[in-house]
């Protein structure tokens, strides 16, 4: 039985509980690809409106599809439109297809008591039963049979699964992030889910999903302290023990886990970070009292955890720029500050052979692609690794290299040689030695005939700050893959997921804004810069004010975004007065410079 809170503990909790605000955003309303935004709506009423009497079959069919956006009680609202036999046979758990606008209903046949219609619409996404989203493209076409029952049209036969129009979907579903530790336990990896649930049931739903684990593709790059035998123990309540309206307004959260007592202290802290980051990101406010078999998970936080206690492992914190702004100008690495532009100390600031640069997140190491200076037919480029203020040493040669990318741990620089060979330059900080490893991409490009699989050449590769994912441009298209360690100490890239489907022009550059969001630059002057989430949803063009396309490079961090266009390097300036954002030139860099942020 749960131990009651002490009077002091209750009093302290009453002082620190705060009321939250809900965040909302909207669906994009222009430019391909169209995808889902994030609206903070509650699910539709538990007492759904019945079908309108005397409805013509095509209109009844549209009413049915509008009702499918409410998944409550196994789509009770939509089931009212089905015949008794169809109600029994319909498998609404087979998955959900989201279409971009109200589908076309085309009559194939109709007589007095029977009709067949073809539903046709453009797909933009698919939702699995666990709430995971996948961007999609193409035309959906399916048949639905209808019949009259007691003078009213009802759906007699329909395919398994659910079809939902995007705007209706956004009224019922909200995007949430579950968090799981990376394999090193140094950072939390977001796993995005779309859920329709009442606010007072949200904490229970999110914690249950945490216990079930990540999506299968992400599992090899993470671990889950909340996996069995850990389980929720008893009801989730407010901090004062009240079981009503948990997560609505203030009041905090108390949650008790069985099976967590044997966990060692570091694993317990990772488990607390999972709970706190997942709930706080969903606007379920703290304090968060986390117990193991009725006792505090960590005695230091017996009176509750706050987000600040675990913020260091959040996706925003690990991606933050800690090394300042740099650029490659005239083949040299320069530091860019408000006081001016100065060459970096050491080799990288003195040479004039650099093409692109990656700086480790702590600012201590540099990986650079430089001209080799060798005569034909020798390789034209060299990958150089060194300390920021010291010497650089060549570690690999090739015809081309993508700009180097470092995960947050700063242990290795990743690049793609000649468009089809992914390597890691692993730096041993104890000895200073660098070893080069090939990364297995066989699964990444195995299905060459599959249009959803990447095709070489790979022209951009950026490792996410947590190290769990890689964002890729392959043959002008954008993908995110999972970074999987192998037993032999090497790595592979697996489970490619297409992002930004349907771009009308090729992607040319990308970078991680956070571990959840990728910024993409593409050819052309229509929406040349856009953001997209790692599940392919919420594609959102950014302002192009002051840009002079084509945009050549994008470099991003949670609080900074830079691009290089045809005339300059520019920084995205967010207008504090609510007016449109705009790009502002970074003075002194010139037309051919390349912005460099750590990572």
XYZ file of C-alpha atoms in Angstrom:
599
model
C 0.000 0.000 0.000
C 1.265 3.486 -0.806
C 2.779 5.318 2.115
C 1.065 8.659 2.797
C 2.928 11.867 2.221
C 4.177 13.591 5.306
C 2.628 16.910 6.248
C 5.879 18.729 5.452
C 6.143 17.072 2.072
C 2.545 18.042 1.226
C 3.151 21.630 2.348
C 6.295 21.987 0.273
C 4.518 20.604 -2.753
C 1.653 23.041 -2.385
C 4.137 25.922 -2.503
C 5.976 24.834 -5.666
C 3.070 23.628 -7.853
C 2.518 25.965 -10.813
C -0.141 26.409 -13.471
C 0.950 25.778 -17.066
C 0.033 27.136 -20.452
C -0.745 24.858 -23.417
C 1.250 25.304 -26.602
C -0.247 25.120 -30.063
C 0.756 25.397 -33.651
C -0.993 24.911 -36.944
C -0.900 22.787 -40.036
C 1.128 24.172 -42.912
C -1.157 25.768 -45.456
C 1.064 26.014 -48.496
C 3.881 24.382 -50.481
C 4.714 20.717 -50.821
C 5.310 18.544 -48.924
C 2.256 18.956 -46.714
C 2.467 17.373 -43.284
C 1.020 17.569 -39.844
C 1.353 20.440 -37.438
C 0.788 20.275 -33.704
C -2.519 21.466 -32.273
C -3.376 21.181 -28.600
C -6.991 20.098 -28.925
C -8.887 17.697 -26.728
C -10.493 14.640 -28.339
C -14.038 15.086 -29.510
C -16.990 14.467 -27.235
C -17.575 11.050 -25.692
C -21.213 11.392 -26.756
C -20.826 11.519 -30.552
C -23.451 13.083 -32.771
C -25.472 10.410 -34.615
C -25.719 10.376 -38.438
C -28.040 12.953 -39.971
C -31.306 11.383 -41.039
C -31.989 11.183 -44.779
C -28.333 11.742 -45.731
C -27.372 10.903 -49.310
C -24.732 8.146 -49.516
C -21.840 10.284 -50.719
C -22.438 12.868 -47.987
C -22.833 10.164 -45.361
C -19.501 8.751 -46.464
C -17.811 12.134 -45.951
C -19.488 12.443 -42.541
C -18.099 9.017 -41.662
C -14.553 9.991 -42.585
C -14.832 13.187 -40.523
C -15.943 11.064 -37.571
C -12.950 8.730 -37.882
C -10.733 11.497 -36.484
C -12.112 10.650 -33.025
C -10.557 7.323 -31.948
C -12.376 7.150 -28.595
C -13.965 3.821 -27.717
C -12.675 2.095 -30.849
C -13.945 4.880 -33.101
C -17.431 4.824 -31.618
C -18.349 8.053 -33.414
C -17.532 6.542 -36.824
C -19.106 3.160 -36.106
C -22.555 4.757 -36.022
C -22.305 5.046 -39.822
C -21.772 1.297 -40.309
C -24.232 -1.519 -40.756
C -24.345 -4.006 -37.859
C -22.305 -6.530 -39.855
C -19.713 -3.942 -40.895
C -19.455 -2.747 -37.314
C -18.391 -6.230 -36.264
C -16.037 -6.772 -39.195
C -14.271 -3.378 -39.347
C -10.673 -3.537 -38.104
C -10.037 0.048 -37.101
C -6.740 -0.926 -35.408
C -5.016 -1.773 -38.704
C -3.492 1.716 -38.919
C -4.469 5.233 -39.899
C -3.843 6.984 -43.226
C -3.835 10.775 -43.181
C -4.818 12.528 -46.409
C -4.183 16.144 -47.290
C -7.754 17.332 -47.848
C -11.328 16.124 -48.038
C -11.245 12.970 -50.192
C -13.062 12.723 -53.480
C -15.983 10.283 -53.414
C -16.656 8.874 -56.875
C -19.827 6.880 -57.471
C -19.150 3.590 -59.191
C -22.684 2.204 -59.020
C -25.999 2.845 -57.277
C -29.506 1.440 -57.286
C -32.419 1.727 -54.902
C -30.820 0.020 -51.881
C -27.134 -0.435 -52.723
C -24.230 1.760 -53.821
C -20.496 1.499 -54.332
C -18.169 4.488 -54.066
C -14.473 4.932 -54.719
C -12.563 7.084 -52.225
C -9.584 8.869 -53.717
C -7.175 11.243 -51.955
C -3.497 12.171 -51.681
C -1.691 10.522 -48.777
C 0.587 12.607 -46.570
C 1.148 10.294 -43.614
C 0.480 7.014 -41.881
C -0.085 6.484 -38.166
C 0.724 3.149 -36.527
C -1.139 1.734 -33.554
C 1.580 2.934 -31.168
C 1.098 6.537 -32.352
C 4.258 6.652 -34.470
C 3.947 8.703 -37.649
C 5.541 8.111 -41.035
C 5.447 10.609 -43.872
C 3.869 9.225 -47.029
C 3.189 10.234 -50.593
C 1.037 8.913 -53.398
C -2.641 8.383 -54.081
C -4.968 6.432 -51.853
C -7.807 4.721 -53.679
C -10.256 2.308 -52.080
C -13.836 1.082 -52.509
C -16.687 1.252 -50.025
C -20.019 -0.595 -50.381
C -23.168 0.947 -48.918
C -26.700 -0.246 -48.310
C -30.013 1.077 -47.057
C -31.161 -0.133 -43.658
C -34.629 0.947 -42.515
C -34.546 3.715 -45.096
C -31.128 5.100 -44.082
C -27.836 4.644 -45.909
C -25.129 2.833 -43.988
C -21.670 1.522 -44.900
C -21.846 -2.191 -45.630
C -18.230 -3.035 -46.394
C -14.997 -1.066 -46.086
C -11.279 -1.832 -45.921
C -9.402 -2.281 -42.665
C -7.830 0.804 -41.136
C -8.857 4.424 -40.849
C -8.723 7.308 -43.332
C -8.547 10.790 -41.772
C -8.325 14.193 -43.410
C -5.390 16.232 -42.053
C -7.380 19.109 -40.570
C -9.718 16.689 -38.768
C -6.727 14.695 -37.550
C -5.172 17.836 -36.059
C -8.333 18.535 -34.065
C -8.093 15.237 -32.222
C -4.403 14.329 -32.106
C -1.417 16.014 -30.546
C 2.260 15.276 -30.987
C 4.210 14.264 -27.891
C 7.805 13.224 -27.301
C 8.766 10.171 -25.296
C 12.366 10.177 -24.071
C 14.767 7.238 -23.850
C 18.467 7.324 -22.860
C 21.065 6.813 -25.563
C 23.296 3.797 -25.018
C 25.933 5.856 -23.206
C 23.313 7.338 -20.872
C 24.546 10.837 -21.679
C 21.500 12.179 -23.515
C 17.804 11.559 -23.974
C 16.615 10.526 -27.430
C 13.134 11.752 -28.430
C 10.627 9.268 -29.831
C 7.693 11.183 -31.316
C 4.113 9.918 -30.963
C 0.708 11.274 -31.997
C -1.946 10.664 -29.344
C -5.614 11.496 -28.870
C -6.462 11.418 -25.183
C -8.114 13.655 -22.606
C -5.744 15.910 -20.669
C -6.503 14.176 -17.378
C -5.502 10.828 -18.917
C -2.368 12.075 -20.658
C 0.165 11.333 -17.893
C -1.084 7.761 -17.599
C -0.915 7.257 -21.367
C 2.582 8.698 -21.736
C 4.040 6.697 -18.870
C 2.434 3.531 -20.200
C 4.040 4.172 -23.592
C 7.414 4.709 -21.916
C 7.082 1.299 -20.315
C 6.319 -0.267 -23.705
C 9.564 1.116 -25.125
C 10.686 2.863 -28.286
C 9.634 2.178 -31.817
C 11.340 -0.983 -33.038
C 13.703 0.862 -35.395
C 15.052 3.089 -32.619
C 15.513 0.327 -30.026
C 19.127 -0.627 -30.998
C 20.273 2.971 -30.350
C 18.627 3.373 -26.932
C 17.881 1.535 -23.715
C 14.870 1.770 -21.431
C 15.215 1.820 -17.618
C 11.397 1.653 -17.438
C 11.186 -1.697 -19.232
C 9.871 -4.788 -17.409
C 10.069 -5.727 -14.603
C 9.545 -2.017 -13.865
C 5.823 -1.196 -13.971
C 3.398 1.440 -12.769
C 2.228 0.682 -9.243
C -1.168 2.010 -8.344
C -2.878 5.077 -9.795
C -1.066 8.239 -10.863
C -2.164 11.126 -8.662
C -1.484 14.773 -8.107
C 1.353 15.611 -5.749
C -1.044 15.810 -2.805
C -2.496 12.358 -3.552
C -5.639 13.588 -5.339
C -6.447 11.143 -8.182
C -8.764 13.562 -10.021
C -7.708 15.731 -12.990
C -4.049 14.711 -12.865
C -2.071 16.896 -15.247
C -4.819 19.498 -15.628
C -3.544 22.879 -14.492
C -1.137 22.766 -11.545
C -0.822 20.258 -8.769
C 2.158 18.186 -9.823
C 2.288 14.436 -10.281
C 2.988 11.468 -8.021
C 3.898 8.185 -9.673
C 5.035 4.947 -8.039
C 6.895 2.141 -9.813
C 7.246 -1.454 -8.806
C 10.394 -3.283 -9.813
C 12.552 -0.147 -9.653
C 14.101 -0.761 -6.217
C 16.945 -2.988 -7.555
C 18.070 -0.365 -10.084
C 21.424 1.292 -9.372
C 21.453 5.063 -8.686
C 22.577 6.147 -12.210
C 19.830 4.061 -13.818
C 17.277 5.491 -11.388
C 18.320 8.994 -12.367
C 17.954 8.139 -16.061
C 14.494 6.782 -15.317
C 13.580 10.016 -13.531
C 14.861 12.007 -16.519
C 12.612 9.960 -18.803
C 9.563 10.695 -16.685
C 10.269 14.379 -16.087
C 11.231 15.289 -19.662
C 8.325 13.335 -21.152
C 5.709 14.850 -18.835
C 7.087 18.396 -18.802
C 7.333 18.430 -22.605
C 3.633 17.514 -22.664
C 2.749 20.457 -20.383
C 2.037 18.166 -17.442
C 3.546 20.351 -14.740
C 5.655 19.351 -11.753
C 6.806 18.834 -9.176
C 7.204 15.165 -10.117
C 7.238 12.831 -7.133
C 8.743 9.585 -8.370
C 8.682 6.604 -6.028
C 10.031 3.070 -6.155
C 7.812 0.671 -4.227
C 6.422 3.484 -2.112
C 9.723 5.213 -1.320
C 11.450 8.085 -3.128
C 13.366 6.931 -6.196
C 16.154 9.281 -5.079
C 16.131 10.653 -1.512
C 17.659 13.896 -2.746
C 14.394 14.567 -4.600
C 11.973 13.256 -1.994
C 9.943 16.455 -2.365
C 9.768 16.213 -6.116
C 11.826 16.596 -9.278
C 11.707 19.637 -11.536
C 12.682 19.868 -15.192
C 15.768 21.860 -14.224
C 17.044 18.795 -12.370
C 17.301 16.788 -15.605
C 17.578 19.529 -18.227
C 21.221 18.723 -18.946
C 20.144 15.518 -20.705
C 17.388 17.139 -22.791
C 17.574 17.305 -26.573
C 17.749 21.114 -26.482
C 20.534 21.259 -23.912
C 22.842 18.753 -25.591
C 22.497 20.516 -28.952
C 23.183 24.014 -27.620
C 26.138 25.901 -29.089
C 28.946 25.975 -26.518
C 31.838 26.763 -28.854
C 30.671 29.915 -30.568
C 30.143 30.792 -34.214
C 32.838 30.034 -36.804
C 33.149 30.057 -40.567
C 35.385 28.863 -43.359
C 36.557 31.983 -45.224
C 39.162 31.977 -47.976
C 40.097 28.414 -47.029
C 40.745 29.230 -43.349
C 38.798 28.694 -40.135
C 37.769 31.958 -38.484
C 35.957 32.742 -35.245
C 33.002 35.129 -35.570
C 32.105 37.328 -32.601
C 30.420 40.664 -31.979
C 33.869 42.202 -31.662
C 34.980 41.004 -35.079
C 36.348 38.107 -37.116
C 39.649 36.513 -36.145
C 41.568 33.489 -37.467
C 41.354 30.388 -35.323
C 44.616 29.626 -33.516
C 46.842 26.863 -34.831
C 46.868 25.036 -38.144
C 43.201 25.462 -39.091
C 43.356 29.230 -38.873
C 46.644 29.450 -40.760
C 45.988 27.216 -43.753
C 44.101 28.358 -46.850
C 43.138 24.907 -48.131
C 39.944 24.179 -46.179
C 36.669 23.386 -47.903
C 34.453 22.497 -44.930
C 34.867 22.109 -41.173
C 33.219 20.349 -38.243
C 34.002 21.463 -34.674
C 33.376 19.141 -31.735
C 30.627 20.355 -29.373
C 33.152 21.223 -26.660
C 35.186 23.245 -29.156
C 38.420 21.311 -28.590
C 38.652 19.253 -31.794
C 38.362 20.086 -35.484
C 37.686 17.843 -38.467
C 38.243 19.548 -41.809
C 38.054 18.699 -45.488
C 40.988 20.278 -47.313
C 42.530 20.308 -50.771
C 45.143 17.577 -50.871
C 47.483 19.461 -53.181
C 48.310 16.227 -54.968
C 48.576 16.056 -58.746
C 46.130 14.038 -60.852
C 45.188 11.243 -60.644
C 45.763 11.385 -56.857
C 42.694 12.123 -54.619
C 41.772 15.789 -54.554
C 40.616 16.011 -50.928
C 41.984 15.104 -47.497
C 40.181 14.678 -44.173
C 42.238 16.323 -41.433
C 41.726 15.880 -37.673
C 43.379 17.998 -34.998
C 42.994 20.160 -31.933
C 41.368 23.565 -32.252
C 44.502 25.495 -31.340
C 47.121 22.957 -32.467
C 48.130 20.850 -35.423
C 46.048 18.891 -37.896
C 46.877 15.470 -39.293
C 45.534 13.839 -42.477
C 43.582 10.631 -41.785
C 41.820 9.841 -45.095
C 41.836 10.867 -48.754
C 39.172 10.860 -51.443
C 37.676 12.685 -54.377
C 34.934 14.236 -52.230
C 34.001 14.402 -48.544
C 30.804 15.656 -46.954
C 31.378 18.258 -44.273
C 32.364 16.478 -41.044
C 29.831 15.969 -38.246
C 30.408 15.306 -34.524
C 27.867 13.859 -32.054
C 27.619 15.502 -28.634
C 30.197 13.203 -27.025
C 32.879 14.504 -29.413
C 34.357 11.032 -29.810
C 34.286 10.771 -33.592
C 33.863 12.821 -36.741
C 31.632 11.355 -39.465
C 31.878 11.986 -43.196
C 30.990 10.390 -46.534
C 33.809 9.693 -48.981
C 33.051 9.788 -52.709
C 29.303 9.654 -52.107
C 29.035 6.036 -51.005
C 31.527 5.293 -48.217
C 30.598 6.460 -44.708
C 33.496 6.707 -42.253
C 34.089 7.597 -38.600
C 37.352 9.220 -37.605
C 37.614 8.082 -33.976
C 39.745 10.287 -31.752
C 41.378 8.879 -28.614
C 41.714 11.887 -26.336
C 44.136 10.042 -24.073
C 46.729 9.326 -26.744
C 45.661 11.752 -29.463
C 45.566 8.905 -31.977
C 42.897 8.797 -34.680
C 41.594 5.599 -36.288
C 39.268 5.503 -39.284
C 36.365 3.038 -39.324
C 34.013 2.205 -42.152
C 30.322 2.411 -41.273
C 28.082 -0.343 -42.617
C 25.418 1.208 -44.868
C 24.331 -2.015 -46.575
C 20.860 -1.895 -45.017
C 20.579 1.797 -45.820
C 20.902 1.283 -49.565
C 19.993 -2.412 -49.876
C 16.605 -1.941 -51.530
C 17.801 -0.007 -54.549
C 14.502 -0.612 -56.304
C 12.554 0.724 -53.318
C 11.773 4.379 -53.873
C 11.714 4.977 -50.100
C 15.339 3.849 -49.662
C 18.289 6.221 -50.063
C 20.226 6.079 -53.305
C 23.785 7.267 -53.619
C 25.459 9.634 -53.907
C 25.163 10.766 -50.295
C 25.977 14.466 -50.359
C 25.286 15.380 -46.730
C 25.373 13.476 -43.433
C 24.820 14.993 -40.005
C 24.826 13.001 -36.758
C 22.189 14.038 -34.220
C 23.494 15.545 -30.967
C 22.512 12.404 -29.011
C 24.302 10.232 -31.570
C 21.228 8.050 -32.094
C 20.230 9.262 -35.557
C 21.809 10.497 -38.771
C 20.177 12.982 -41.149
C 21.144 12.314 -44.764
C 20.742 13.823 -48.208
C 21.001 11.063 -50.793
C 20.381 11.748 -54.453
C 18.759 15.050 -53.477
C 16.264 13.494 -51.039
C 16.158 13.752 -47.244
C 16.243 10.792 -44.840
C 16.833 10.073 -41.193
C 18.505 6.791 -40.218
C 19.285 5.089 -36.914
C 22.905 4.833 -35.742
C 23.431 1.293 -34.442
C 26.594 0.124 -32.646
C 27.873 -3.317 -33.617
C 29.503 -5.949 -31.356
C 32.871 -5.372 -33.050
C 32.912 -1.741 -31.958
C 31.896 -0.409 -35.350
C 28.587 1.143 -36.421
C 25.878 0.754 -39.026
C 23.135 3.002 -40.367
C 19.726 1.329 -40.483
C 15.975 1.908 -40.816
C 15.990 4.893 -43.206
C 12.875 7.054 -42.939
C 12.150 9.576 -45.695
C 11.546 13.159 -44.577
C 10.279 16.164 -46.535
C 8.600 13.933 -49.099
C 7.512 15.612 -52.298
C 10.040 18.446 -52.468
C 9.904 19.970 -55.921
C 13.659 20.667 -55.981
C 16.637 18.702 -54.602
C 17.832 19.193 -51.035
C 21.385 20.536 -50.854
C 22.151 20.919 -47.146
C 20.731 20.077 -43.726
C 21.534 20.253 -40.040
C 20.006 19.360 -36.664
C 18.226 22.184 -34.872
C 17.624 19.815 -31.939
C 17.483 16.041 -31.651
C 13.836 16.315 -32.796
C 14.064 18.682 -35.737
C 16.102 18.972 -38.946
C 16.575 22.174 -40.953
C 16.746 21.604 -44.714
C 17.975 23.872 -47.507
C 17.049 23.104 -51.099
C 17.570 24.421 -54.608
C 15.360 27.139 -56.016
C 13.792 30.301 -54.672
C 10.509 28.821 -53.368
C 10.777 28.089 -49.633
C 14.536 27.442 -49.820
C 14.810 26.735 -46.065
C 12.381 24.641 -44.001
C 12.178 22.618 -40.809
C 10.854 19.071 -40.477
C 10.518 16.759 -37.486
C 12.293 13.404 -37.360
C 9.080 11.481 -38.058
C 8.439 13.489 -41.239
C 5.623 15.546 -39.741
C 5.286 19.297 -39.289
C 7.145 20.343 -42.422
C 7.262 24.129 -42.117
C 8.948 26.558 -44.530
C 10.949 29.321 -42.895
C 10.997 32.915 -43.959
C 13.001 33.743 -47.075
C 13.104 37.461 -46.336
C 16.522 38.882 -47.367
C 17.737 35.567 -48.816
C 19.239 35.520 -52.289
C 18.882 31.923 -53.504
C 20.349 29.494 -54.116
C 21.074 28.608 -50.495
C 24.310 26.593 -50.342
C 24.665 25.563 -46.685
C 22.632 25.580 -43.481
C 24.133 25.311 -39.994
C 21.870 25.174 -36.930
C 21.664 24.929 -33.151
C 18.622 25.385 -30.847
C 19.195 29.111 -30.477
C 20.962 29.891 -33.777
C 20.480 29.282 -37.485
C 22.810 30.364 -40.268
C 22.767 29.916 -44.029
C 25.125 30.731 -46.850
C 23.311 31.932 -49.948
C 24.621 33.273 -53.251
C 25.958 36.488 -51.755
C 26.614 36.158 -47.999
C 26.302 34.291 -44.708
C 23.093 35.229 -42.912
C 21.674 34.611 -39.442
C 17.980 33.996 -38.792
C 16.708 36.830 -36.640
C 13.535 36.156 -34.704
C 11.492 39.292 -34.270
C 10.698 39.819 -30.592
C 7.663 41.956 -31.442
C 5.907 39.130 -33.231
C 6.494 40.384 -36.741
C 7.942 38.133 -39.433
C 11.387 36.647 -38.850
C 14.098 37.689 -41.286
C 17.631 36.780 -42.305
C 20.366 39.267 -41.433
C 23.801 39.297 -43.046
C 26.820 38.477 -40.901
C 29.186 41.309 -41.875
C 32.699 40.671 -43.048
C 32.466 37.062 -44.227
C 31.877 37.588 -47.938
C 30.078 35.639 -50.618
C 31.968 32.332 -50.491
C 32.154 31.751 -46.735
C 30.565 28.726 -45.047
C 29.002 29.029 -41.550
C 30.191 26.520 -38.929
C 28.438 25.701 -35.666
C 29.697 22.909 -33.400
C 28.419 19.403 -34.048
